[in-house]
mmCIF file of C-alpha atoms in Angstrom:
data_model
loop_
_atom_site.group_PDB
_atom_site.id
_atom_site.type_symbol
_atom_site.label_atom_id
_atom_site.label_comp_id
_atom_site.label_asym_id
_atom_site.label_seq_id
_atom_site.Cartn_x
_atom_site.Cartn_y
_atom_site.Cartn_z
ATOM 1 C CA MET A 1 114.265 176.079 103.950
ATOM 2 C CA ILE A 2 116.777 176.075 106.476
ATOM 3 C CA ARG A 3 116.677 173.221 108.895
ATOM 4 C CA THR A 4 118.773 171.325 111.547
ATOM 5 C CA ALA A 5 120.692 168.735 109.771
ATOM 6 C CA THR A 6 120.219 164.905 109.861
ATOM 7 C CA LEU A 7 122.635 161.822 109.821
ATOM 8 C CA HIS A 8 121.438 161.512 106.038
ATOM 9 C CA ASP A 9 122.903 164.914 105.284
ATOM 10 C CA ALA A 10 126.470 163.569 105.730
ATOM 11 C CA PRO A 11 127.223 162.961 101.689
ATOM 12 C CA TYR A 12 126.133 166.590 101.005
ATOM 13 C CA VAL A 13 127.739 168.613 103.929
ATOM 14 C CA ALA A 14 130.822 166.950 104.215
ATOM 15 C CA PRO A 15 132.087 168.419 100.996
ATOM 16 C CA LEU A 16 130.666 171.839 102.081
ATOM 17 C CA MET A 17 132.735 171.512 105.090
ATOM 18 C CA PHE A 18 135.470 170.820 103.080
ATOM 19 C CA GLN A 19 135.345 173.891 100.878
ATOM 20 C CA ALA A 20 135.347 176.096 103.796
ATOM 21 C CA MET A 21 138.622 174.538 105.678
ATOM 22 C CA PRO A 22 140.909 172.792 103.360
ATOM 23 C CA GLU A 23 143.724 173.701 105.079
ATOM 24 C CA VAL A 24 142.577 172.552 108.498
ATOM 25 C CA ALA A 25 141.115 169.374 106.969
ATOM 26 C CA PHE A 26 144.520 168.381 105.710
ATOM 27 C CA LYS A 27 146.111 169.094 108.573
ATOM 28 C CA LEU A 28 144.106 167.155 110.754
ATOM 29 C CA ILE A 29 144.413 163.552 108.492
ATOM 30 C CA GLY A 30 147.949 164.619 107.668
ATOM 31 C CA GLN A 31 148.005 164.197 103.982
ATOM 32 C CA GLU A 32 146.310 166.576 101.329
ATOM 33 C CA ASN A 33 143.747 163.964 99.870
ATOM 34 C CA LYS A 34 140.606 165.773 99.085
ATOM 35 C CA GLN A 35 138.486 162.669 99.201
ATOM 36 C CA GLU A 36 140.132 161.330 102.432
ATOM 37 C CA ALA A 37 139.554 164.922 103.944
ATOM 38 C CA ILE A 38 135.742 164.666 102.933
ATOM 39 C CA HIS A 39 135.605 160.791 104.043
ATOM 40 C CA PHE A 40 136.989 162.089 107.436
ATOM 41 C CA LEU A 41 134.681 165.005 107.848
ATOM 42 C CA GLU A 42 131.482 162.491 106.740
ATOM 43 C CA ASN A 43 132.421 160.195 109.662
ATOM 44 C CA LEU A 44 132.795 162.876 112.114
ATOM 45 C CA PHE A 45 129.509 164.378 110.936
ATOM 46 C CA ILE A 46 127.633 161.116 111.727
ATOM 47 C CA LYS A 47 128.893 161.032 115.131
ATOM 48 C CA GLU A 48 127.833 163.251 118.271
ATOM 49 C CA ASN A 49 129.971 165.376 120.676
ATOM 50 C CA ASN A 50 132.590 166.805 118.073
ATOM 51 C CA GLN A 51 132.554 170.157 116.557
ATOM 52 C CA TYR A 52 131.598 168.754 112.759
ATOM 53 C CA SER A 53 128.691 166.496 114.306
ATOM 54 C CA TYR A 54 124.939 167.136 112.243
ATOM 55 C CA LYS A 55 123.954 167.761 115.986
ATOM 56 C CA ASN A 56 125.575 171.562 115.466
ATOM 57 C CA THR A 57 124.558 171.871 111.705
ATOM 58 C CA LEU A 58 122.195 173.918 109.947
ATOM 59 C CA VAL A 59 121.561 173.238 106.229
ATOM 60 C CA TYR A 60 119.746 175.465 103.582
ATOM 61 C CA GLU A 61 117.686 173.088 101.343
ATOM 62 C CA LYS A 62 116.030 173.941 98.466
ATOM 63 C CA ASN A 63 114.107 171.203 95.998
ATOM 64 C CA SER A 64 115.440 168.372 98.367
ATOM 65 C CA HIS A 65 119.239 169.463 97.238
ATOM 66 C CA ILE A 66 121.282 170.914 100.234
ATOM 67 C CA LEU A 67 123.009 174.075 98.701
ATOM 68 C CA GLY A 68 124.424 175.618 102.042
ATOM 69 C CA SER A 69 125.342 174.482 105.439
ATOM 70 C CA LEU A 70 126.655 176.214 108.921
ATOM 71 C CA VAL A 71 127.925 174.469 111.459
ATOM 72 C CA TYR A 72 128.338 176.188 114.861
ATOM 73 C CA TYR A 73 128.582 175.266 118.738
ATOM 74 C CA ASN A 74 129.262 176.846 121.954
ATOM 75 C CA GLY A 75 132.657 178.072 122.211
ATOM 76 C CA ALA A 76 132.533 176.909 126.279
ATOM 77 C CA TYR A 77 132.608 173.238 125.080
ATOM 78 C CA ILE A 78 135.762 173.829 122.787
ATOM 79 C CA GLU A 79 137.969 171.744 124.320
ATOM 80 C CA SER A 80 135.800 168.588 124.813
ATOM 81 C CA LEU A 81 134.476 168.821 121.372
ATOM 82 C CA SER A 82 137.980 169.209 119.745
ATOM 83 C CA GLN A 83 139.384 166.349 121.974
ATOM 84 C CA SER A 84 136.848 164.229 120.238
ATOM 85 C CA VAL A 85 138.352 164.951 116.855
ATOM 86 C CA PHE A 86 142.007 164.565 118.081
ATOM 87 C CA ASP A 87 141.008 160.956 119.489
ATOM 88 C CA PHE A 88 139.130 160.055 116.228
ATOM 89 C CA VAL A 89 142.378 161.090 114.386
ATOM 90 C CA LYS A 90 144.462 159.121 116.336
ATOM 91 C CA GLN A 91 142.524 156.194 115.863
ATOM 92 C CA GLN A 92 141.839 156.210 112.311
ATOM 93 C CA TYR A 93 145.274 157.767 111.163
ATOM 94 C CA GLY A 94 147.581 157.096 114.080
ATOM 95 C CA LEU A 95 148.420 160.603 114.348
ATOM 96 C CA THR A 96 148.697 162.782 117.546
ATOM 97 C CA ILE A 97 147.258 166.024 116.838
ATOM 98 C CA SER A 98 146.617 169.250 118.546
ATOM 99 C CA LEU A 99 145.381 172.714 117.264
ATOM 100 C CA GLU A 100 144.918 175.900 118.856
ATOM 101 C CA LYS A 101 141.336 176.579 120.309
ATOM 102 C CA GLU A 102 139.598 178.533 117.834
ATOM 103 C CA THR A 103 137.074 179.874 120.209
ATOM 104 C CA GLN A 104 136.348 180.106 124.027
ATOM 105 C CA ALA A 105 133.564 180.618 126.363
ATOM 106 C CA GLY A 106 131.140 183.508 126.034
ATOM 107 C CA GLU A 107 130.410 183.018 122.272
ATOM 108 C CA TYR A 108 128.895 180.449 119.775
ATOM 109 C CA TYR A 109 131.150 179.893 117.040
ATOM 110 C CA ILE A 110 130.515 179.420 113.377
ATOM 111 C CA ASP A 111 133.128 176.713 112.609
ATOM 112 C CA THR A 112 131.961 176.594 108.922
ATOM 113 C CA LEU A 113 129.549 178.237 106.591
ATOM 114 C CA SER A 114 129.657 176.952 102.949
ATOM 115 C CA VAL A 115 127.589 177.409 99.841
ATOM 116 C CA SER A 116 127.535 175.223 96.842
ATOM 117 C CA PRO A 117 129.356 176.666 93.971
ATOM 118 C CA ILE A 118 126.073 176.403 91.751
ATOM 119 C CA ALA A 119 124.389 178.499 94.443
ATOM 120 C CA GLN A 120 126.813 180.937 95.659
ATOM 121 C CA GLY A 121 125.912 184.700 95.306
ATOM 122 C CA LYS A 122 121.960 183.908 96.065
ATOM 123 C CA GLY A 123 121.729 185.179 99.209
ATOM 124 C CA ILE A 124 122.335 181.325 100.841
ATOM 125 C CA GLY A 125 125.128 182.397 103.227
ATOM 126 C CA SER A 126 123.143 185.593 104.283
ATOM 127 C CA SER A 127 120.149 183.327 105.311
ATOM 128 C CA LEU A 128 121.877 180.973 107.258
ATOM 129 C CA LEU A 129 123.739 183.893 108.940
ATOM 130 C CA LEU A 130 120.589 185.531 109.746
ATOM 131 C CA HIS A 131 118.792 182.236 110.900
ATOM 132 C CA LEU A 132 121.610 181.372 113.131
ATOM 133 C CA LYS A 133 121.477 185.089 114.544
ATOM 134 C CA GLU A 134 117.902 184.591 115.350
ATOM 135 C CA LEU A 135 118.467 181.295 117.295
ATOM 136 C CA LEU A 136 121.154 182.684 119.053
ATOM 137 C CA LYS A 137 119.462 185.980 119.919
ATOM 138 C CA GLY A 138 121.227 187.835 122.415
ATOM 139 C CA GLU A 139 124.136 185.567 122.423
ATOM 140 C CA THR A 140 128.051 186.770 121.037
ATOM 141 C CA ILE A 141 128.973 184.883 117.757
ATOM 142 C CA GLY A 142 132.232 184.485 116.638
ATOM 143 C CA LEU A 143 133.760 183.080 113.727
ATOM 144 C CA LEU A 144 137.399 183.189 112.009
ATOM 145 C CA VAL A 145 137.767 184.350 108.348
ATOM 146 C CA SER A 146 140.931 183.345 106.098
ATOM 147 C CA MET A 147 143.066 186.245 105.194
ATOM 148 C CA GLY A 148 142.954 185.314 102.120
ATOM 149 C CA ASN A 149 138.951 184.969 101.856
ATOM 150 C CA PRO A 150 138.162 188.977 101.478
ATOM 151 C CA LEU A 151 134.574 187.875 99.984
ATOM 152 C CA ALA A 152 133.803 185.891 102.809
ATOM 153 C CA GLU A 153 134.921 188.678 105.018
ATOM 154 C CA LYS A 154 132.889 191.371 103.375
ATOM 155 C CA LEU A 155 129.761 188.909 103.709
ATOM 156 C CA TYR A 156 130.111 189.069 107.267
ATOM 157 C CA LEU A 157 131.010 192.488 107.886
ATOM 158 C CA ARG A 158 127.920 193.241 105.739
ATOM 159 C CA MET A 159 126.312 190.985 108.506
ATOM 160 C CA GLY A 160 126.877 192.959 111.736
ATOM 161 C CA PHE A 161 130.166 191.272 112.350
ATOM 162 C CA VAL A 162 133.105 193.318 113.547
ATOM 163 C CA TYR A 163 137.146 192.325 113.966
ATOM 164 C CA ALA A 164 137.690 191.200 117.510
ATOM 165 C CA ASP A 165 141.646 190.284 116.928
ATOM 166 C CA MET A 166 143.846 187.758 114.954
ATOM 167 C CA LYS A 167 143.833 184.181 115.735
ATOM 168 C CA MET A 168 146.171 181.380 114.796
ATOM 169 C CA LEU A 169 144.303 178.159 113.557
ATOM 170 C CA GLY A 170 146.926 175.029 112.277
ATOM 171 C CA GLY A 171 149.655 177.436 111.995
ATOM 172 C CA ASN A 172 147.921 180.279 109.783
ATOM 173 C CA PRO A 173 146.642 183.808 110.661
ATOM 174 C CA TYR A 174 142.872 184.492 110.655
ATOM 175 C CA LYS A 175 140.974 187.244 111.461
ATOM 176 C CA HIS A 176 138.502 186.618 114.574
ATOM 177 C CA LEU A 177 135.168 188.606 113.958
ATOM 178 C CA ILE A 178 132.272 188.789 116.237
ATOM 179 C CA TYR A 179 128.431 189.609 116.448
ATOM 180 C CA ASN A 180 126.886 190.941 119.495
#
């Protein structure tokens, strides 16, 4: 079953978000500490008005286990959503951070799509993408895919996404794919 996330999903979704973006999480907290990065994402997940909020998340649940998550938002709000994250980083870690904009007005942006390692290859990622496409019928959907993640790119291309351009995020190049 696919549903909108709740606050109580934080301990299950935060590791999935981390799995999708370890480099970005480490950059945000200024250290390469997996447990701290997951804790950081949990704290953001339970807050509203940031790009990693439960309010922006769909989960795939089976037998009371969350097996996948998809975090997305309207790209028109990237500045305010990101600023909330940067403010939290400053408050919690004393770091002044800024990252390149991942998206822009005119597209809904998939920030993370992640499936638990025990459930990969079973259509969960595709199901989450299909659900989102149905929710956002008629809207442009964008995402960034790591150059080092050809399996994810293959999934997105199979689901109808096409290459738009290259974008930098956290100093690393990513392929920007869109679905119209």
